[in-house]
C-alpha positions as CSV (number, residue, x, y, z in Angstrom):
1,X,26.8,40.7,22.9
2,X,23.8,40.4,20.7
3,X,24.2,37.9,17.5
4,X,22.8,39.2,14.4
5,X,20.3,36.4,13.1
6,X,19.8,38.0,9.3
7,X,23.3,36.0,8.3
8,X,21.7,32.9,9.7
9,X,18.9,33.5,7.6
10,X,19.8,34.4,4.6
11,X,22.5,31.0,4.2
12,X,19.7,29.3,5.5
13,X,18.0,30.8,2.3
14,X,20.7,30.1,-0.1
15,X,21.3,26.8,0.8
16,X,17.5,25.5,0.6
17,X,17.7,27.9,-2.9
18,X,20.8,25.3,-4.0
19,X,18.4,22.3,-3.0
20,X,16.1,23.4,-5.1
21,X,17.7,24.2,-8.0
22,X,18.7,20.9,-7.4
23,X,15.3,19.7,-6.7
24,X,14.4,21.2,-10.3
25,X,17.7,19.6,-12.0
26,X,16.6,16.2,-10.6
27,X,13.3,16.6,-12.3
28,X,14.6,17.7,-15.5
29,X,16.9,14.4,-15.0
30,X,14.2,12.6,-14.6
31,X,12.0,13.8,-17.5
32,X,14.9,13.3,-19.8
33,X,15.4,9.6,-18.8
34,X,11.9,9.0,-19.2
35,X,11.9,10.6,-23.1
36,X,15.4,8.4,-23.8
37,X,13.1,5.1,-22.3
38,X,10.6,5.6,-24.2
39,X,12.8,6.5,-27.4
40,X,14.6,3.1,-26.6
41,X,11.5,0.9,-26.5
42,X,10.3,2.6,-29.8
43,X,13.6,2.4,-31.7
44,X,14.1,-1.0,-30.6
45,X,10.1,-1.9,-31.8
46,X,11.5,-0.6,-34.9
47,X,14.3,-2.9,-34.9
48,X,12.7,-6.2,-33.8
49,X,10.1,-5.2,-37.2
50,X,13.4,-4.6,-39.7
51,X,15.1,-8.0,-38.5
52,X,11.7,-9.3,-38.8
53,X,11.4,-8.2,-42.5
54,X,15.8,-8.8,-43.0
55,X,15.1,-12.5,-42.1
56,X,11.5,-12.9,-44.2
57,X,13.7,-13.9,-47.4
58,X,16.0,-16.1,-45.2
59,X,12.9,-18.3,-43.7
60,X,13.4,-20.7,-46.3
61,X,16.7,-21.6,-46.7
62,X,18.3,-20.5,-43.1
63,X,16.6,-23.3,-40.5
64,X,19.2,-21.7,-38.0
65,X,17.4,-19.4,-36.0
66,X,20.6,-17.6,-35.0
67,X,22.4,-17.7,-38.6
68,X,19.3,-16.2,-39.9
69,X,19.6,-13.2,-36.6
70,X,23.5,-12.8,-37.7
71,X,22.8,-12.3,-41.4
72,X,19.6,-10.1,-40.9
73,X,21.7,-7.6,-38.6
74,X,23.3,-7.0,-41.7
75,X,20.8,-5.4,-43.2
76,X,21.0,-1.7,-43.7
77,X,17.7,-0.9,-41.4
78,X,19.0,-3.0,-38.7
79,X,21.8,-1.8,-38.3
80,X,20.9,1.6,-38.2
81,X,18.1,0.9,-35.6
82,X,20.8,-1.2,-33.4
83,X,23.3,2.3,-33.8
84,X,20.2,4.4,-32.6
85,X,19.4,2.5,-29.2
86,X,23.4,2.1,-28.5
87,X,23.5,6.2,-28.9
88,X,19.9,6.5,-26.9
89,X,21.4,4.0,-23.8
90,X,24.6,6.0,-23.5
91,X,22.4,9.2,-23.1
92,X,20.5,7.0,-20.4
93,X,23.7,6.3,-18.8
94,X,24.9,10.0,-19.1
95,X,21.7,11.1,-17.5
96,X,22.4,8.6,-14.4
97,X,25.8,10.1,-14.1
98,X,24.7,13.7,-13.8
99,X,21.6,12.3,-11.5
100,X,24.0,10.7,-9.1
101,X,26.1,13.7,-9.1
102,X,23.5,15.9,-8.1
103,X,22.4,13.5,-5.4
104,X,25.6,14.0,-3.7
105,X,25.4,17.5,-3.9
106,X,22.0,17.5,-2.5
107,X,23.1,15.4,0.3
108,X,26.3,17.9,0.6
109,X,24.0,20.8,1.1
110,X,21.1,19.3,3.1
111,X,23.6,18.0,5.7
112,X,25.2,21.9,6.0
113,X,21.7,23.5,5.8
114,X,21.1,20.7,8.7
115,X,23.4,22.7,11.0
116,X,21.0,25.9,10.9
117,X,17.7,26.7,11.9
118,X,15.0,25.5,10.8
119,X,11.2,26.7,10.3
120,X,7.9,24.7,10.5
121,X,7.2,26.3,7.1
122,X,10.0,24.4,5.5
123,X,9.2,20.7,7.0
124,X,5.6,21.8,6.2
125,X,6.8,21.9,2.6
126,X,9.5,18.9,2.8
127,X,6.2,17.0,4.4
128,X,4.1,17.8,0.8
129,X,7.1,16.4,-1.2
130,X,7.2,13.6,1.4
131,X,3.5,12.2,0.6
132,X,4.4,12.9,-3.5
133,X,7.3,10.7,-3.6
134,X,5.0,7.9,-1.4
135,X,2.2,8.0,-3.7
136,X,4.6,8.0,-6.9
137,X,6.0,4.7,-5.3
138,X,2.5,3.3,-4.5
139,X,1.6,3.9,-8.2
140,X,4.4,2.7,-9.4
141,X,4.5,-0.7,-7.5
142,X,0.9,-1.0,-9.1
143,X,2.0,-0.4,-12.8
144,X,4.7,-3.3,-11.9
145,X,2.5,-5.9,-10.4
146,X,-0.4,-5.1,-13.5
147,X,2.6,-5.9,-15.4
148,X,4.0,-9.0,-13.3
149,X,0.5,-9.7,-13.8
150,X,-0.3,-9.8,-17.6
151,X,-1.3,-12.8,-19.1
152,X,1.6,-14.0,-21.4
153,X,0.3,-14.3,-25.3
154,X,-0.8,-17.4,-26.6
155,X,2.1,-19.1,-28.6
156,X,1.7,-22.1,-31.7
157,X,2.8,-25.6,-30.7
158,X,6.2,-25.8,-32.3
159,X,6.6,-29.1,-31.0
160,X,3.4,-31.2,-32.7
161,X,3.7,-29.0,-35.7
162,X,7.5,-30.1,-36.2
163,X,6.0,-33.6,-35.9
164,X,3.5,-32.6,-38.6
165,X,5.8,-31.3,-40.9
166,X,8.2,-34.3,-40.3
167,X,5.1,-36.6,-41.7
168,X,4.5,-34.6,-44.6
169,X,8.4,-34.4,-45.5
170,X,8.4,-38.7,-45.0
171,X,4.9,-38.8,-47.2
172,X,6.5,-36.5,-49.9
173,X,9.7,-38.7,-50.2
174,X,7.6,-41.9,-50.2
175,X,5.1,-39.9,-53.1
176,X,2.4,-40.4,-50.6
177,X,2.1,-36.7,-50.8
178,X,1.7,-33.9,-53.7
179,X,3.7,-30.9,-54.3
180,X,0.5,-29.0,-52.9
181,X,0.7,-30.7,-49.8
182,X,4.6,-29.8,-49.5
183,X,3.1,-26.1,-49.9
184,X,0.5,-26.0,-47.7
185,X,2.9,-27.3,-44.8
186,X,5.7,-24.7,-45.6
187,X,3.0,-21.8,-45.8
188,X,2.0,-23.3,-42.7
189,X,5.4,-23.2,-41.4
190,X,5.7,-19.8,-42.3
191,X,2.5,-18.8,-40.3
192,X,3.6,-20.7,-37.2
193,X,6.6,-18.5,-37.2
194,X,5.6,-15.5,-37.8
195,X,2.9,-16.5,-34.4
196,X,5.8,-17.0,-32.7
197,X,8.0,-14.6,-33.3
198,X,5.1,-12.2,-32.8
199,X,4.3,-14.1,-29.2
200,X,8.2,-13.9,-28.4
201,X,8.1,-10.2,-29.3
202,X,5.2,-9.1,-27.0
203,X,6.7,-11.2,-24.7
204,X,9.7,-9.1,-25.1
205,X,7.9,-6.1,-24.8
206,X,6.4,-6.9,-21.4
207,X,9.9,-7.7,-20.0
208,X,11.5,-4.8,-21.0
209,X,8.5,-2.6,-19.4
210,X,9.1,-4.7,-16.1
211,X,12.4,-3.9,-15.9
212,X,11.6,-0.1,-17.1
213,X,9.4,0.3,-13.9
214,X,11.5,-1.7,-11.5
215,X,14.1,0.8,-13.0
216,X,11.9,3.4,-11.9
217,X,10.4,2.0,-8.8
218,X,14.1,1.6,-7.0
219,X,15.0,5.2,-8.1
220,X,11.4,6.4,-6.8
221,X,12.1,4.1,-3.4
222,X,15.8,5.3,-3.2
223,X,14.3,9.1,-3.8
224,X,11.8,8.5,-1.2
225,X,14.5,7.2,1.5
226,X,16.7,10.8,0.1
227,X,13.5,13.0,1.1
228,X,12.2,10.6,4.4
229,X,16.0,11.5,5.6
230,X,16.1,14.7,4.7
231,X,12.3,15.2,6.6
232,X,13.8,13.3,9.9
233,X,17.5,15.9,9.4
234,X,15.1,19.0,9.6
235,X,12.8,17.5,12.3
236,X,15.8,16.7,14.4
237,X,17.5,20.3,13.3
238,X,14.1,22.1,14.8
239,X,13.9,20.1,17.8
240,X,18.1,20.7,18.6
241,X,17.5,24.2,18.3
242,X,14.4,24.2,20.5
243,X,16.8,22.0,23.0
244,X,19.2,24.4,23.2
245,X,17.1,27.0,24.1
246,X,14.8,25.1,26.8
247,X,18.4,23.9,27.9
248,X,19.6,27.9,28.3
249,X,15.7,28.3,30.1
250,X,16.2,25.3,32.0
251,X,19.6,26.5,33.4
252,X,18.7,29.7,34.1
253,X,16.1,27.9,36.1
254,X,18.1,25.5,38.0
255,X,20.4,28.5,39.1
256,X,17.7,30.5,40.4
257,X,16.5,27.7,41.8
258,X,19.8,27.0,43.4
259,X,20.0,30.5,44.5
260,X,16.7,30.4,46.4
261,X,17.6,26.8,48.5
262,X,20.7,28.3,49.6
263,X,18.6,31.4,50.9
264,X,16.8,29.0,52.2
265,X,19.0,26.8,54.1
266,X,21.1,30.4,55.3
267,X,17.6,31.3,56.6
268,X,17.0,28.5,58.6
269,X,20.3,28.5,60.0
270,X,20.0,31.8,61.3
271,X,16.6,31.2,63.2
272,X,18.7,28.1,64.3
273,X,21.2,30.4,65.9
274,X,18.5,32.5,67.4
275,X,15.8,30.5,68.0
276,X,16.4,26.7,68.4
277,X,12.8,26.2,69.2
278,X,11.5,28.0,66.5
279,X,13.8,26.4,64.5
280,X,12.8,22.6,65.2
281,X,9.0,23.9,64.4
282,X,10.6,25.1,60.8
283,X,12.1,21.7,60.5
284,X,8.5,19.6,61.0
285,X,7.3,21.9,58.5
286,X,9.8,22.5,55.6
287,X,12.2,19.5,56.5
288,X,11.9,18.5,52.8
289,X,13.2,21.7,51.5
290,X,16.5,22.1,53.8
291,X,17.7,19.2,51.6
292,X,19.2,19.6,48.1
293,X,18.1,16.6,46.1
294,X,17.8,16.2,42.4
295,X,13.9,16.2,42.9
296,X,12.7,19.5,44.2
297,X,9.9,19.9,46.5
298,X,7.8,23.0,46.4
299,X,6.4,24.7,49.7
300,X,3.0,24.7,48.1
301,X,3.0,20.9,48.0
302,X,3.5,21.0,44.0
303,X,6.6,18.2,43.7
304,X,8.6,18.8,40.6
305,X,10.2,15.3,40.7
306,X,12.1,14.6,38.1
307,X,10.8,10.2,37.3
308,X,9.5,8.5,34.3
309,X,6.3,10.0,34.6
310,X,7.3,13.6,34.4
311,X,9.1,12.7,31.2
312,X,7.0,10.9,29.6
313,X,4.0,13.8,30.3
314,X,6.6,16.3,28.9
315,X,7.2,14.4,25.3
316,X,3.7,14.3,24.8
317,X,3.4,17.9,25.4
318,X,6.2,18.2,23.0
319,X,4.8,16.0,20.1
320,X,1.2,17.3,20.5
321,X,2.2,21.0,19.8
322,X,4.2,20.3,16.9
323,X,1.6,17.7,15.6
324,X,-1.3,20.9,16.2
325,X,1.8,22.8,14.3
326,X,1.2,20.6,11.9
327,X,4.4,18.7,12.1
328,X,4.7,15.2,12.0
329,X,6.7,13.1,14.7
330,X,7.4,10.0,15.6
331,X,6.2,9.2,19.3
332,X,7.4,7.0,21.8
């Protein structure tokens, strides 16, 4: 009975549509928690500038660098920037939700559409995906280490300014110094703080875009494992099918093979019978062949013997015609 192959096909079909349906989801995943990223780090520039102008009236009279964060949060600005990246890092999380979702689908259907056969077209195609998630890794890891790399901002001595200010505070109370002085040192106070918090912000900045591309360079790695197994599932699906039908050949073989020794063997047996003589001359010539063994032994003097050798011969003949087929395997 002849099996029909066009119901084979066409779920073979449907499932690599569901993939990449999936495929295009995972984009559009991807794409959205890129916009919400890059949302965040704006709304939360916007934040870091409203504190910055909320605490500008406290400088003076809040020394507390924390009492002077608690009370600017208060401010109007503040907290509507602070209520705008809670809402934006829920959406982040949503995203991740729906991206592991469809992950496990994807990894649902590959591993059914892994049961079927499978064409050189679609590892051809897997393959171009393949080298696009790689070089999205490779530019990523670059973008981290330029990053890594960046030379931090320079930042005001606190330290020997606080010593500074202490003097001019002692000099005041001792009337060594004039109400000018005592102005000059708070405006410089002022200064030194604004060059820090703008050093501690940009500092800020570059940590947060660190961790936004190790963010992405673990999802890019762990999407490049997803498609690297999914390339060895349909590589090993193609080469199963092909070993089930050089298996069938191979059989098919074997038993004709079998067939024609035990002709063989009746053969000489009969000119045994008849011809003892003739029979012992058969022997010094073919002895080889009137013994079943594992390895068989041509009468043309072409051994078919079955050692490392052999095998090793036949997997090179194997990887070099799918490599000309332009399919890439590991070899031994």
């Amino acid at each position: 009975m002849t099996t029909n192959p066009a119901p084979m096909l066409t779920q073979h079909a449907r499932l690599s549509a569901e993939i990449d349906a999936i495929d295009r989801e995972l984009s559009a995943l991807s794409t959205d928690r890129d916009q919400a990223e890059s949302a965040r780090r704006d709304v939360i520039d916007r934040l870091e500038q409203a504190r910055a102008k909320a605490e500008q009236p406290l400088l003076r009279d809040i020394r507390d660098t924390e009492e002077r964060r608690r009370q600017a949060d208060r401010a109007p600005d503040v907290i509507e920037a602070l209520a705008e990246v809670t809402a934006i890092e829920q959406r982040i999380e949503a995203t991740n939700r729906r991206d592991a979702a469809a992950m496990q689908r994807r990894r649902a259907l590959v591993a059914e559409r892994a049961a079927l056969p499978v064409s050189l077209d679609e590892i051809r195609d897997l393959q171009g995906r393949l080298e696009q998630a790689r070089a999205n890794v490779d530019e990523l890891q670059t973008r981290l280490e330029e990053a890594r790399n960046r030379p931090p901002p320079e930042r005001p001595d606190l330290e020997a300014f606080e010593r500074r200010y202490a003097r001019v505070l002692a000099d005041a109370d001792m009337g060594a110094a004039t109400v000018g002085d005592l102005a000059a040192i708070d405006k410089e106070r002022l200064a030194v703080e604004r060059a820090e918090a703008k050093a501690l912000k940009e500092i800020q900045r570059t940590e947060r875009l660190v961790r936004g591309l190790s963010e992405r360079l673990s999802e890019a790695r762990s999407r490049l494992v997803e498609l690297e197994r999914d390339h060895r599932t349909l590589v090993a699906g193609y080469a199963r099918s092909e070993f089930e039908q050089a298996a069938r050949a191979y059989h098919d073989l074997a038993a004709r093979t079998f067939g024609a020794h035990g002709r063989l063997v009746a053969m000489a047996a009969l000119v045994k019978l008849h011809d003892p003589e003739l029979a012992r001359e058969l022997s010094n010539q073919y002895g080889g062949l009137l013994r079943f063994e594992l390895n068989i032994k041509a009468a043309n003097a072409v051994d078919l013997i079955d050692d490392q050798a052999h095998r090793t011969g036949a997997l090179e003949i194997v990887v070099e015609e799918l490599q000309d087929a332009g399919i890439q395997v590991r070899a031994a």
